[in-house]
PDB file of C-alpha atoms in Angstrom:
ATOM      1  CA  MET Q   1      33.129  72.262 159.028  1.00 67.00           C
ATOM      2  CA  GLY Q   2      35.431  75.366 158.514  1.00 76.00           C
ATOM      3  CA  MET Q   3      39.349  75.643 158.924  1.00 71.00           C
ATOM      4  CA  GLU Q   4      38.353  76.627 162.349  1.00 80.00           C
ATOM      5  CA  GLU Q   5      36.855  73.627 163.492  1.00 85.00           C
ATOM      6  CA  LEU Q   6      39.297  71.487 161.561  1.00 76.00           C
ATOM      7  CA  SER Q   7      42.146  73.071 163.589  1.00 80.00           C
ATOM      8  CA  ARG Q   8      40.424  72.314 166.468  1.00 86.00           C
ATOM      9  CA  ALA Q   9      39.381  68.575 165.544  1.00 88.00           C
ATOM     10  CA  ARG Q  10      43.092  68.062 164.786  1.00 85.00           C
ATOM     11  CA  GLU Q  11      44.363  69.831 167.710  1.00 87.00           C
ATOM     12  CA  GLN Q  12      42.088  67.207 169.935  1.00 92.00           C
ATOM     13  CA  GLU Q  13      43.107  64.292 167.396  1.00 92.00           C
ATOM     14  CA  LEU Q  14      46.661  65.062 168.265  1.00 91.00           C
ATOM     15  CA  HIS Q  15      45.838  65.537 172.186  1.00 92.00           C
ATOM     16  CA  GLY Q  16      44.212  62.309 172.114  1.00 95.00           C
ATOM     17  CA  LEU Q  17      47.525  60.498 170.156  1.00 95.00           C
ATOM     18  CA  ARG Q  18      50.228  62.181 172.483  1.00 95.00           C
ATOM     19  CA  LEU Q  19      48.627  60.989 175.803  1.00 97.00           C
ATOM     20  CA  ASP Q  20      47.936  57.665 174.177  1.00 97.00           C
ATOM     21  CA  LEU Q  21      51.435  57.193 173.520  1.00 97.00           C
ATOM     22  CA  LYS Q  22      52.587  58.740 177.134  1.00 97.00           C
ATOM     23  CA  ARG Q  23      50.650  56.128 178.865  1.00 98.00           C
ATOM     24  CA  GLN Q  24      51.695  53.511 176.513  1.00 98.00           C
ATOM     25  CA  ILE Q  25      55.836  54.875 177.504  1.00 98.00           C
ATOM     26  CA  ALA Q  26      54.801  55.010 181.405  1.00 98.00           C
ATOM     27  CA  SER Q  27      53.539  51.124 181.062  1.00 98.00           C
ATOM     28  CA  ALA Q  28      56.085  50.289 179.352  1.00 98.00           C
ATOM     29  CA  PRO Q  29      59.974  49.594 181.210  1.00 97.00           C
ATOM     30  CA  PRO Q  30      62.458  52.039 180.702  1.00 97.00           C
ATOM     31  CA  GLY Q  31      65.430  50.473 178.623  1.00 97.00           C
ATOM     32  CA  THR Q  32      63.068  48.391 176.849  1.00 98.00           C
ATOM     33  CA  PRO Q  33      63.106  48.086 172.742  1.00 98.00           C
ATOM     34  CA  ARG Q  34      59.801  49.147 173.515  1.00 98.00           C
ATOM     35  CA  HIS Q  35      59.728  52.201 175.757  1.00 98.00           C
ATOM     36  CA  ALA Q  36      62.215  53.490 173.181  1.00 98.00           C
ATOM     37  CA  ALA Q  37      60.483  53.546 170.232  1.00 98.00           C
ATOM     38  CA  LEU Q  38      57.927  54.811 171.859  1.00 98.00           C
ATOM     39  CA  VAL Q  39      60.143  57.701 172.825  1.00 97.00           C
ATOM     40  CA  ARG Q  40      61.449  58.109 169.567  1.00 97.00           C
ATOM     41  CA  GLN Q  41      57.623  57.489 168.066  1.00 97.00           C
ATOM     42  CA  LEU Q  42      56.519  60.874 170.446  1.00 96.00           C
ATOM     43  CA  GLY Q  43      59.335  63.026 169.623  1.00 96.00           C
ATOM     44  CA  ALA Q  44      58.764  62.198 165.733  1.00 95.00           C
ATOM     45  CA  LEU Q  45      55.081  62.981 166.270  1.00 94.00           C
ATOM     46  CA  ASP Q  46      56.019  66.508 168.244  1.00 93.00           C
ATOM     47  CA  ARG Q  47      58.347  67.366 165.611  1.00 94.00           C
ATOM     48  CA  ASP Q  48      55.677  66.838 162.962  1.00 92.00           C
ATOM     49  CA  ASN Q  49      52.978  69.059 164.779  1.00 89.00           C
ATOM     50  CA  ASP Q  50      56.032  71.712 165.197  1.00 90.00           C
ATOM     51  CA  ASP Q  51      56.371  71.958 161.417  1.00 91.00           C
ATOM     52  CA  ALA Q  52      53.030  71.265 160.478  1.00 87.00           C
ATOM     53  CA  GLN Q  53      52.284  74.821 162.693  1.00 87.00           C
ATOM     54  CA  ASP Q  54      55.412  76.670 161.538  1.00 91.00           C
ATOM     55  CA  ARG Q  55      54.459  75.916 157.197  1.00 91.00           C
ATOM     56  CA  TRP Q  56      50.494  77.030 158.756  1.00 86.00           C
ATOM     57  CA  PHE Q  57      51.968  80.631 160.474  1.00 89.00           C
ATOM     58  CA  GLN Q  58      54.283  80.730 156.938  1.00 91.00           C
ATOM     59  CA  ASP Q  59      51.271  80.867 154.839  1.00 90.00           C
ATOM     60  CA  PHE Q  60      49.537  82.906 156.360  1.00 86.00           C
ATOM     61  CA  VAL Q  61      51.566  85.774 157.004  1.00 89.00           C
ATOM     62  CA  ARG Q  62      52.671  85.539 152.778  1.00 90.00           C
ATOM     63  CA  GLU Q  63      48.612  85.602 152.776  1.00 88.00           C
ATOM     64  CA  TYR Q  64      48.345  88.269 155.515  1.00 87.00           C
ATOM     65  CA  PRO Q  65      51.894  90.128 156.061  1.00 84.00           C
ATOM     66  CA  LEU Q  66      52.177  91.267 158.983  1.00 76.00           C
ATOM     67  CA  GLY Q  67      51.524  95.181 159.388  1.00 72.00           C
ATOM     68  CA  ALA Q  68      50.010  95.392 156.221  1.00 62.00           C
ATOM     69  CA  GLY Q  69      47.235  98.208 155.491  1.00 61.00           C
ATOM     70  CA  ASN Q  70      48.918  99.442 159.542  1.00 57.00           C
ATOM     71  CA  PRO Q  71      49.721 102.692 158.868  1.00 54.00           C
ATOM     72  CA  GLU Q  72      51.402 102.696 162.210  1.00 58.00           C
ATOM     73  CA  SER Q  73      53.685  99.785 161.525  1.00 51.00           C
ATOM     74  CA  VAL Q  74      56.108 101.377 159.596  1.00 45.00           C
TER      75      VAL Q  74
END
């Protein structure tokens, strides 16, 4: 499986996790400890995903510097 397929599979898995958490949040009464915990879990999942995307982009730019080899970008 190539990197693009892995990336797509990860995005699909993450999307499924987010949908499941949102359903659970919607079914938990607001103001309950369970509702608060699910909201925190969804926030943590989003932050982890944002951090992973940032690391991927930094690695990509390090390996393929923006403008490298493009005389118009200088």
